[in-house]
PDB file of C-alpha atoms in Angstrom:
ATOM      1  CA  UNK N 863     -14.430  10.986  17.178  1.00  0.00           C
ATOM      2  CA  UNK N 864     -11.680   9.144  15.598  1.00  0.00           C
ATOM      3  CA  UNK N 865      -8.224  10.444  14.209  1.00  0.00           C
ATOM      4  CA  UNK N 866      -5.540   8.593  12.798  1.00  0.00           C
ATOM      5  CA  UNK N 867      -2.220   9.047  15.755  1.00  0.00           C
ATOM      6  CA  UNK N 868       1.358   9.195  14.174  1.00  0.00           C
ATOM      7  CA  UNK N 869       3.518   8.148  17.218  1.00  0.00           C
ATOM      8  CA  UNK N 870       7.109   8.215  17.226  1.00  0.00           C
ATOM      9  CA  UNK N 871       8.533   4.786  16.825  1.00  0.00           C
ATOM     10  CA  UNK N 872       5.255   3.061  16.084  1.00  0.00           C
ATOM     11  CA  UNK N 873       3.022   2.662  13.539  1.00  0.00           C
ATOM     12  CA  UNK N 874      -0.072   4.341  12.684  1.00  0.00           C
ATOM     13  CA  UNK N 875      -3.021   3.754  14.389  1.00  0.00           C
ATOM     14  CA  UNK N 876      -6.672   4.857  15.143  1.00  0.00           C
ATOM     15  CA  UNK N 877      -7.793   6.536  18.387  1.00  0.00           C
ATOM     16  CA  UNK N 878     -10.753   7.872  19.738  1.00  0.00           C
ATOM     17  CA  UNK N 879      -9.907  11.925  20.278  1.00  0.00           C
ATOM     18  CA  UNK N 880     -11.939  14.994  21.796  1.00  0.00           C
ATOM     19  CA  UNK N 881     -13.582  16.648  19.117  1.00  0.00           C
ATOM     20  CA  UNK N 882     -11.949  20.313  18.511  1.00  0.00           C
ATOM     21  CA  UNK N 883     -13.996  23.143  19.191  1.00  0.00           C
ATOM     22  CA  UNK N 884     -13.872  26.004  16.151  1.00  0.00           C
ATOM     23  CA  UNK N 885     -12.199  29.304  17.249  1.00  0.00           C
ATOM     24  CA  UNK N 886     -13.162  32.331  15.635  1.00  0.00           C
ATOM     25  CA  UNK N 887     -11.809  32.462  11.907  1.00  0.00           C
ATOM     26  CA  UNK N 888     -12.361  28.850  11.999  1.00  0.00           C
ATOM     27  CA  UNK N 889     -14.611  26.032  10.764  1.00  0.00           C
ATOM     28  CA  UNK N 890     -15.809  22.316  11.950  1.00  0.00           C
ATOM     29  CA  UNK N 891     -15.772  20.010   9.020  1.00  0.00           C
ATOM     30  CA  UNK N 892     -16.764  16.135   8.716  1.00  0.00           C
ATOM     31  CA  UNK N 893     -14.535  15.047   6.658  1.00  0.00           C
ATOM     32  CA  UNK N 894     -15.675  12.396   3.350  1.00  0.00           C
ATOM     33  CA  UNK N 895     -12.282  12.145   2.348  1.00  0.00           C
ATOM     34  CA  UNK N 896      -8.998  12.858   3.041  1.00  0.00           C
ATOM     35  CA  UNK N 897      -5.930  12.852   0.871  1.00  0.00           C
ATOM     36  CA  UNK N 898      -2.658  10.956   1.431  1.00  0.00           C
ATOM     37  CA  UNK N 899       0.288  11.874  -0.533  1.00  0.00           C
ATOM     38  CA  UNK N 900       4.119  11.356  -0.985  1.00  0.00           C
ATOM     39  CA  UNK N 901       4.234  13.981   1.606  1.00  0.00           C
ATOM     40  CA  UNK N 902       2.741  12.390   4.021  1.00  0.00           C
ATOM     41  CA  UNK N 903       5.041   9.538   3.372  1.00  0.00           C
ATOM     42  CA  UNK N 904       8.221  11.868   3.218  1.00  0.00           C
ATOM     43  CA  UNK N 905       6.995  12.880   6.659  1.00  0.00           C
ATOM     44  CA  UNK N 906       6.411   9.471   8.571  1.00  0.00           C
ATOM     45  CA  UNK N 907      10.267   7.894   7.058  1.00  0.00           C
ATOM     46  CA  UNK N 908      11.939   9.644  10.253  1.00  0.00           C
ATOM     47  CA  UNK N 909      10.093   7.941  12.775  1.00  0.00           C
ATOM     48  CA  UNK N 910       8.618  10.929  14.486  1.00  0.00           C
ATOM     49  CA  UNK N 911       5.491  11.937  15.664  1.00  0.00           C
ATOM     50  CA  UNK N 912       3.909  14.031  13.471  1.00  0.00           C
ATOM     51  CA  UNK N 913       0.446  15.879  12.980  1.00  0.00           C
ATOM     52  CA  UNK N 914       0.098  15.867   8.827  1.00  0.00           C
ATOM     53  CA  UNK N 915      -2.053  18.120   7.317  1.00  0.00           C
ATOM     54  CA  UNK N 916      -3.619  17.324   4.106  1.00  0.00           C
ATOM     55  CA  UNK N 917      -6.493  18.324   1.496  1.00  0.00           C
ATOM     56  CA  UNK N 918      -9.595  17.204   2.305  1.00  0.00           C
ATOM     57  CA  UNK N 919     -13.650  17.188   1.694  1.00  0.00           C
ATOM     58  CA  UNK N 920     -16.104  17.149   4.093  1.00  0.00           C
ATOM     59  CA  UNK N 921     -19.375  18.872   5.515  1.00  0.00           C
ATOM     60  CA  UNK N 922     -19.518  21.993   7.843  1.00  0.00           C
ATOM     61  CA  UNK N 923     -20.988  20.573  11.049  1.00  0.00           C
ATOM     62  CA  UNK N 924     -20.125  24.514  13.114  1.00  0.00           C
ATOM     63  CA  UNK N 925     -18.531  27.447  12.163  1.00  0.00           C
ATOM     64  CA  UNK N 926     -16.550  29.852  14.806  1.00  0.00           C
ATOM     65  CA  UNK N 927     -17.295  33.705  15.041  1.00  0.00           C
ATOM     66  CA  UNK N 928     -16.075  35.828  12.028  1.00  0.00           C
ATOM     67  CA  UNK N 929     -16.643  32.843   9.256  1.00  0.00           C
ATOM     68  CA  UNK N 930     -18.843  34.070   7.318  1.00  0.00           C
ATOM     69  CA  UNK N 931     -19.708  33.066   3.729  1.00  0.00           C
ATOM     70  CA  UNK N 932     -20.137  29.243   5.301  1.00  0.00           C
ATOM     71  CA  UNK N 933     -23.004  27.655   7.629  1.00  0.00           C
ATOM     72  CA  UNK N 934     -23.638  23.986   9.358  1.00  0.00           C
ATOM     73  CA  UNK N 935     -24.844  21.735   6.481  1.00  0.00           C
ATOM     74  CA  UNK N 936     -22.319  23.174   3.696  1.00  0.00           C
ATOM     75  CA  UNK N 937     -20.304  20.895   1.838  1.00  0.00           C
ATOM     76  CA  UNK N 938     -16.443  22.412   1.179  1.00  0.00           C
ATOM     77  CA  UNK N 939     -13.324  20.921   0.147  1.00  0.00           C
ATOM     78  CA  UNK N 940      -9.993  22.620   0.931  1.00  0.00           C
ATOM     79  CA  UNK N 941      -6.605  22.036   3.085  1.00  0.00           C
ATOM     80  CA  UNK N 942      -6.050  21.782   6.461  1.00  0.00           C
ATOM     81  CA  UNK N 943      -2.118  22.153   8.226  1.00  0.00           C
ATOM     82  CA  UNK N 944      -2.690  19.982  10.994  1.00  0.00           C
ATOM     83  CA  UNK N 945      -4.534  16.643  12.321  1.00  0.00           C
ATOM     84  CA  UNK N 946      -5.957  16.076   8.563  1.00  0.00           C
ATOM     85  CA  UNK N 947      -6.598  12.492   9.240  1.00  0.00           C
ATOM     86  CA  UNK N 948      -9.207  12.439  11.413  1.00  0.00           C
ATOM     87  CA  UNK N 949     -13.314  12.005  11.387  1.00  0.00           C
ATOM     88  CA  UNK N 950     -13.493  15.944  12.329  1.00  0.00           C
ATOM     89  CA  UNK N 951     -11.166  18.843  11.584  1.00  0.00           C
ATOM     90  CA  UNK N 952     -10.778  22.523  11.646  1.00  0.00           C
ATOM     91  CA  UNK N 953     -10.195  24.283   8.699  1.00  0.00           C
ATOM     92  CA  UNK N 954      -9.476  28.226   7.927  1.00  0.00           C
ATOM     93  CA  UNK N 955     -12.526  29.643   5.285  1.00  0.00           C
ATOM     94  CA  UNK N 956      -9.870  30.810   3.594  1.00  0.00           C
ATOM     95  CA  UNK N 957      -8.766  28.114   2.570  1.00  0.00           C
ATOM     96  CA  UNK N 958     -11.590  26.250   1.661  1.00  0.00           C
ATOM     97  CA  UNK N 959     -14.750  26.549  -1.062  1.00  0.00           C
ATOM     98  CA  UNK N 960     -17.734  25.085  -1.399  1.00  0.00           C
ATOM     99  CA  UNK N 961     -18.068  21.569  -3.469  1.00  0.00           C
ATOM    100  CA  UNK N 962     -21.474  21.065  -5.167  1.00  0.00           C
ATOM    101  CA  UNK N 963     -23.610  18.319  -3.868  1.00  0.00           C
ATOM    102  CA  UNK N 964     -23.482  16.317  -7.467  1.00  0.00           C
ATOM    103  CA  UNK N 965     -19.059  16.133  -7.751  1.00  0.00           C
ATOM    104  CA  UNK N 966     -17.913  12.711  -6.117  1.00  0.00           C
ATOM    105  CA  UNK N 967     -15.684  13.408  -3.629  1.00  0.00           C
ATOM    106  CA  UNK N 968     -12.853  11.341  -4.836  1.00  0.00           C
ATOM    107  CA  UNK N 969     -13.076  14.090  -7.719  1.00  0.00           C
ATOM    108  CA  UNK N 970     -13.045  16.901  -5.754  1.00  0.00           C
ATOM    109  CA  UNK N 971     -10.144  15.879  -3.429  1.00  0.00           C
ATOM    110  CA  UNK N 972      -7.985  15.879  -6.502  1.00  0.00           C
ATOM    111  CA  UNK N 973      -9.097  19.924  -7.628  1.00  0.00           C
ATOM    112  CA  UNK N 974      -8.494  21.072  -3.627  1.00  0.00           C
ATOM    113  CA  UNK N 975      -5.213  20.926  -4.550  1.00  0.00           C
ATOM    114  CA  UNK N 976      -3.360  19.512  -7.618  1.00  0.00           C
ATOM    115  CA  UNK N 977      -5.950  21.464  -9.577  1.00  0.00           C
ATOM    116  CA  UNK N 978      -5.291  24.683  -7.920  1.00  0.00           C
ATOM    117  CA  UNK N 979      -1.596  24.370  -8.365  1.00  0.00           C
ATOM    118  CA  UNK N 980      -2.198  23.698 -12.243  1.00  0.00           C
ATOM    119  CA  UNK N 981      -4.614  26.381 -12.867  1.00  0.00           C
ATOM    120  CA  UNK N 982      -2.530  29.087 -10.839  1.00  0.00           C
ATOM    121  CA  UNK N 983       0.500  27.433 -13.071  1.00  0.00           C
ATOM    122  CA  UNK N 984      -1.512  28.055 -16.131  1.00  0.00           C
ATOM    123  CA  UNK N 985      -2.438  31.309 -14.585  1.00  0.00           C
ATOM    124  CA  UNK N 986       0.712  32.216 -13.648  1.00  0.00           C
ATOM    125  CA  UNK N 987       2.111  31.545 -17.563  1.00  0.00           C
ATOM    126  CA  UNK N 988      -0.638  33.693 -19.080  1.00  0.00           C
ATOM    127  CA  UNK N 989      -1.310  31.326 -21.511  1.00  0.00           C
ATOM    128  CA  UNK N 990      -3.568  32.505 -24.281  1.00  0.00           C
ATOM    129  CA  UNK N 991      -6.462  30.619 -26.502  1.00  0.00           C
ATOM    130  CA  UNK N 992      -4.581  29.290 -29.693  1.00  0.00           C
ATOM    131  CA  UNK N 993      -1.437  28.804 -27.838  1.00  0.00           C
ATOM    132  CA  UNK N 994       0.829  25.426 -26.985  1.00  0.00           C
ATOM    133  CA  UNK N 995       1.453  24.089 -23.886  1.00  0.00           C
ATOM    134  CA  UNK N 996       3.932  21.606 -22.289  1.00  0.00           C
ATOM    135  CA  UNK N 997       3.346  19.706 -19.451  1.00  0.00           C
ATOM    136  CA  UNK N 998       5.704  17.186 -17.524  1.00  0.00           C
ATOM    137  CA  UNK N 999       4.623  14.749 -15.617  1.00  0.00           C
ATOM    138  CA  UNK N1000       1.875  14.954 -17.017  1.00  0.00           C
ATOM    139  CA  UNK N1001       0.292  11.748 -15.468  1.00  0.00           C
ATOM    140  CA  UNK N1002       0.658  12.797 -12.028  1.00  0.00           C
ATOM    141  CA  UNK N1003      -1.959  14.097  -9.696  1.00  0.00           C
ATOM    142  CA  UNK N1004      -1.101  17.964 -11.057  1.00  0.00           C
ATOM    143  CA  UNK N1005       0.113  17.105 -14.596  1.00  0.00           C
ATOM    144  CA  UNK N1006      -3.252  15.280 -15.609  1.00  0.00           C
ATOM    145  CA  UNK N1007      -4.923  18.065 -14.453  1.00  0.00           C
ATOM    146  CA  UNK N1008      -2.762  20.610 -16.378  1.00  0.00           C
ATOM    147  CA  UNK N1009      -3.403  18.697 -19.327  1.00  0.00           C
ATOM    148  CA  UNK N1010      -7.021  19.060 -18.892  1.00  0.00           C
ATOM    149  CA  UNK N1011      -7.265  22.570 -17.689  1.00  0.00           C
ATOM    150  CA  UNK N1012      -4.642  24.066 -20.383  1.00  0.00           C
ATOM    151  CA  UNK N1013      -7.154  22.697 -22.965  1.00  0.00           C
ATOM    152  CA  UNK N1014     -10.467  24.365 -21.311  1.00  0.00           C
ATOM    153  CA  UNK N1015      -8.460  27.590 -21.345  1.00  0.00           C
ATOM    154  CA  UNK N1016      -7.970  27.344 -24.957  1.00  0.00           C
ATOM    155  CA  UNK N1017      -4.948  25.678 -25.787  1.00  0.00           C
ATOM    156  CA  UNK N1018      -4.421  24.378 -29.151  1.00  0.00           C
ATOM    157  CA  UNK N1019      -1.728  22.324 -28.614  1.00  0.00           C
ATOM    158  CA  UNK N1020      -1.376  20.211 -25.225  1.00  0.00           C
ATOM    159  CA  UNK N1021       1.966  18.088 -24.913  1.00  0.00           C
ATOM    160  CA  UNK N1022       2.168  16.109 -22.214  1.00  0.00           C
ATOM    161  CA  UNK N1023       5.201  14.680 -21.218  1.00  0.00           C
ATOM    162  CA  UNK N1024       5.538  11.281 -19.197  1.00  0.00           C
ATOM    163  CA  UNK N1025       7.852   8.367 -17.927  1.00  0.00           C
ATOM    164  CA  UNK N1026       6.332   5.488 -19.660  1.00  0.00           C
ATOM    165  CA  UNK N1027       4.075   4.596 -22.817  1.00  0.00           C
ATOM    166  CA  UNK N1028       1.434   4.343 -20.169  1.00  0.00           C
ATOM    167  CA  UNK N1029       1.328   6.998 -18.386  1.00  0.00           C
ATOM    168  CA  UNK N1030       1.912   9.220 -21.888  1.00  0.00           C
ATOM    169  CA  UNK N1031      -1.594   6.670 -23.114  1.00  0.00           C
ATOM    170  CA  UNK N1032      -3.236   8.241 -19.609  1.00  0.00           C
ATOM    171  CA  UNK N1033      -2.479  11.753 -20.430  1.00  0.00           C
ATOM    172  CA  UNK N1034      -3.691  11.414 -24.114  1.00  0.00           C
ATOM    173  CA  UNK N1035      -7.022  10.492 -22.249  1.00  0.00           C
ATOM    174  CA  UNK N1036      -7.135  13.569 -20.619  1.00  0.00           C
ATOM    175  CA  UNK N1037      -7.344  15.442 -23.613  1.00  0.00           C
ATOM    176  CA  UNK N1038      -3.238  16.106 -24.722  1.00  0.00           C
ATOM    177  CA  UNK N1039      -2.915  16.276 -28.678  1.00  0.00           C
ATOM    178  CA  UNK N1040       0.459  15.041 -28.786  1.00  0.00           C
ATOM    179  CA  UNK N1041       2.246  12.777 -25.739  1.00  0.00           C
ATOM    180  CA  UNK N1042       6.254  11.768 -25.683  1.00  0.00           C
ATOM    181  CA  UNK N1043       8.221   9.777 -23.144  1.00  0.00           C
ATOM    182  CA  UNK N1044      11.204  11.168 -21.637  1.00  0.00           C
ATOM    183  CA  UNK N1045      13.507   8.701 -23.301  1.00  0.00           C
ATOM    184  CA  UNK N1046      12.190  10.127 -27.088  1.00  0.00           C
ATOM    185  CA  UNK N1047      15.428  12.058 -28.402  1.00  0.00           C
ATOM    186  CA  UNK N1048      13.020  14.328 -29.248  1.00  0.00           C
ATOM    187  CA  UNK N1049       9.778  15.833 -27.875  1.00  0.00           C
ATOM    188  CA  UNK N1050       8.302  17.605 -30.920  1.00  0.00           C
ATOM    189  CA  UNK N1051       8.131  21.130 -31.832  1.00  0.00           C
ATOM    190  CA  UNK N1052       8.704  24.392 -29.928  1.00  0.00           C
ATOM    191  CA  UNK N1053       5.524  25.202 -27.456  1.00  0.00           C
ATOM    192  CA  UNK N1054       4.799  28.850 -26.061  1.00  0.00           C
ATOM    193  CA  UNK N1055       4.564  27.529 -22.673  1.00  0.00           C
ATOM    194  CA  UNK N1056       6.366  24.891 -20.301  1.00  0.00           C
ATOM    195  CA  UNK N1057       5.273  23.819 -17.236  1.00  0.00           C
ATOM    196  CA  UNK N1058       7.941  21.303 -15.660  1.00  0.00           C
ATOM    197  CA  UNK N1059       6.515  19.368 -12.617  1.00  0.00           C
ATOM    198  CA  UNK N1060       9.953  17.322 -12.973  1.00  0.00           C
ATOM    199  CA  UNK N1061      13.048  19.552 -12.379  1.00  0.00           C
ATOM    200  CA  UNK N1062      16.612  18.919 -12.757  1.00  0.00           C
ATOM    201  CA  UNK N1063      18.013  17.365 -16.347  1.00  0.00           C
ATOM    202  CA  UNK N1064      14.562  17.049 -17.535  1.00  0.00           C
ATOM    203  CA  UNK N1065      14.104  20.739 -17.089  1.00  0.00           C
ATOM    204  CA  UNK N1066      16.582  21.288 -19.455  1.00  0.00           C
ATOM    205  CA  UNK N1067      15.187  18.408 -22.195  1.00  0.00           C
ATOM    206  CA  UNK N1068      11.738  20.518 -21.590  1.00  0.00           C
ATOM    207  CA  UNK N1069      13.293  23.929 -22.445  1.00  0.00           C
ATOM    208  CA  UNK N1070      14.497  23.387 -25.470  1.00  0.00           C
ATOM    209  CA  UNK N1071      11.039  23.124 -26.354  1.00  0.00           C
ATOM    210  CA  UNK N1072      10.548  27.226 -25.634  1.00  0.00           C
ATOM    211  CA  UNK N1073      12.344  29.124 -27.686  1.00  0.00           C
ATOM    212  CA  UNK N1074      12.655  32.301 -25.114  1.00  0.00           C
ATOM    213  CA  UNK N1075      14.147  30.128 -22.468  1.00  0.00           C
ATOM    214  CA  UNK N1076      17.995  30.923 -24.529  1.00  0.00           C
ATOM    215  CA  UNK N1077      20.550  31.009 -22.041  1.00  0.00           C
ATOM    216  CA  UNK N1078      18.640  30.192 -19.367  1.00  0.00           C
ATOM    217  CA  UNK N1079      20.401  27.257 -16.819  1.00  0.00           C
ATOM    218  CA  UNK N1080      18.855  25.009 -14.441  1.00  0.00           C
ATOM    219  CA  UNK N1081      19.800  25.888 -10.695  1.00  0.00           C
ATOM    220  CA  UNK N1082      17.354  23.112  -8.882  1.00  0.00           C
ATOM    221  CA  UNK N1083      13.916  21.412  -9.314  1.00  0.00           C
ATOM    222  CA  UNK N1084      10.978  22.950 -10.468  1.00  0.00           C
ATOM    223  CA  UNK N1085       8.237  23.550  -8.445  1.00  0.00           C
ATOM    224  CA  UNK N1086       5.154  21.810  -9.506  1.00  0.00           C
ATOM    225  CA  UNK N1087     -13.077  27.547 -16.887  1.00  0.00           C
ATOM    226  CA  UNK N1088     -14.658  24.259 -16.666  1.00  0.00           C
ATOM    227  CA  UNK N1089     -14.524  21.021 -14.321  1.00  0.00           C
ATOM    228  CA  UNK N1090     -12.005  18.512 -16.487  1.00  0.00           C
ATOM    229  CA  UNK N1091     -13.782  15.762 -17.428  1.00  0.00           C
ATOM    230  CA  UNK N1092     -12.558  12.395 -15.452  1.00  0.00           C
ATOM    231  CA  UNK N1093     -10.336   9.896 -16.926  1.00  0.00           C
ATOM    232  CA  UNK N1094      -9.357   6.373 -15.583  1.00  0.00           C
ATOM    233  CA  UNK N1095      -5.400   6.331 -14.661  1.00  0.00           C
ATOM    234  CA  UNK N1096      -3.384   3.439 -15.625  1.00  0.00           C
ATOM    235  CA  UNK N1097      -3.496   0.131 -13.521  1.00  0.00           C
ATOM    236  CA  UNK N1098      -0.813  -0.104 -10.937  1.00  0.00           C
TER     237      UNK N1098
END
């Protein structure tokens, strides 16, 4: 098989490689597609080698002992800690689920993971049919998803919150009701929910937005139903 290698010192570059063997607890997927994020880059800018993991969607081609719920033939999307980039992986069942034959992969790369973290976000905030919601960064690979996601869960009012007239035109194709740059001296009225993707001074601009966040003080960044319906993100 082939695998992307990430040698110290040199660039990138693609390798044939043994194919790994699935342990118990583990499976053997094909992979369609793999993602590749600011992370990864974060990762190579030191010069080291490195084994990135990543999300990723493929096809079960063997499963270890003790896997069950998956067989050969199933196609799963999910994330993997190690050796991502590569033709074949291993990934833990627990960490994966199965991805109907119909969803384009491209699509289902970006719910592994960004969609997880919004929904367990979303989750997280309890937020309630007939509610508000504000989302920052709204035009990133979690925000757009937020966006989309806060609205299938019943949200009446969607905010999304961006860094250019753009990127707030993007998110008001995923569905938001209102959109505001951060450079807008003001970003509307109060919501019952925030969820910041940005952190530091922009946390604070976004709080002032929830009324039971009185008192509160930034100490450091923030961390970051139904299939959302696609939408095209800005050129460039």
């Amino acid at each position: 098989m082939r695998k992307v290698l990430f040698r110290a010192g040199r660039p990138a570059e693609v390798v044939e490689a043994s194919v790994p063997v699935p342990g118990p607890g583990q499976l053997l997927v094909c992979t369609e597609a793999v993602g590749v994020g600011v992370g990864l880059v974060r990762m190579l800018e030191p010069g080291g080698a490195v084994r990135p993991g990543a999300e990723m969607v493929g096809t079960v081609v063997a499963a270890g002992p003790d896997s069950a719920g998956f067989e050969a033939g199933d196609r799963v999307g999910g994330v993997v800690f190690e050796d991502a980039n590569a033709e074949l992986v291993l990934a833990d069942p627990r960490l994966v689920s199965h991805v109907p034959a119909k969803v384009d992969a491209a699509a289902a790369l970006a719910l592994v993971r960004g969609g997880l973290i919004a929904l367990s976000a979303l989750r997280a905030g309890r937020v309630a049919p007939g509610e508000s919601v504000l989302v920052t960064a709204a035009a990133s690979g979690t925000g757009h998803l937020a966006v989309q996601l806060a609205k299938a869960l019943g949200a009446a009012r969607v905010v999304a919150a961006a860094g250019s007239a753009d990127k707030a035109d993007f998110a008001r194709q995923c569905g938001a009701d209102e959109v505001v740059t951060y450079s807008q001296p003001s970003w509307g009225d109060p919501v019952d929910l925030v969820l910041d993707g940005v952190g530091g001074e922009l946390s604070s601009a976004a709080l002032t937005l929830w009324p039971r966040s009185a008192g509160w003080s930034p100490s450091a960044p923030a961390a970051a139903p139904s299939a959302p319906e696609a939408c095209s993100p800005p050129a460039g």
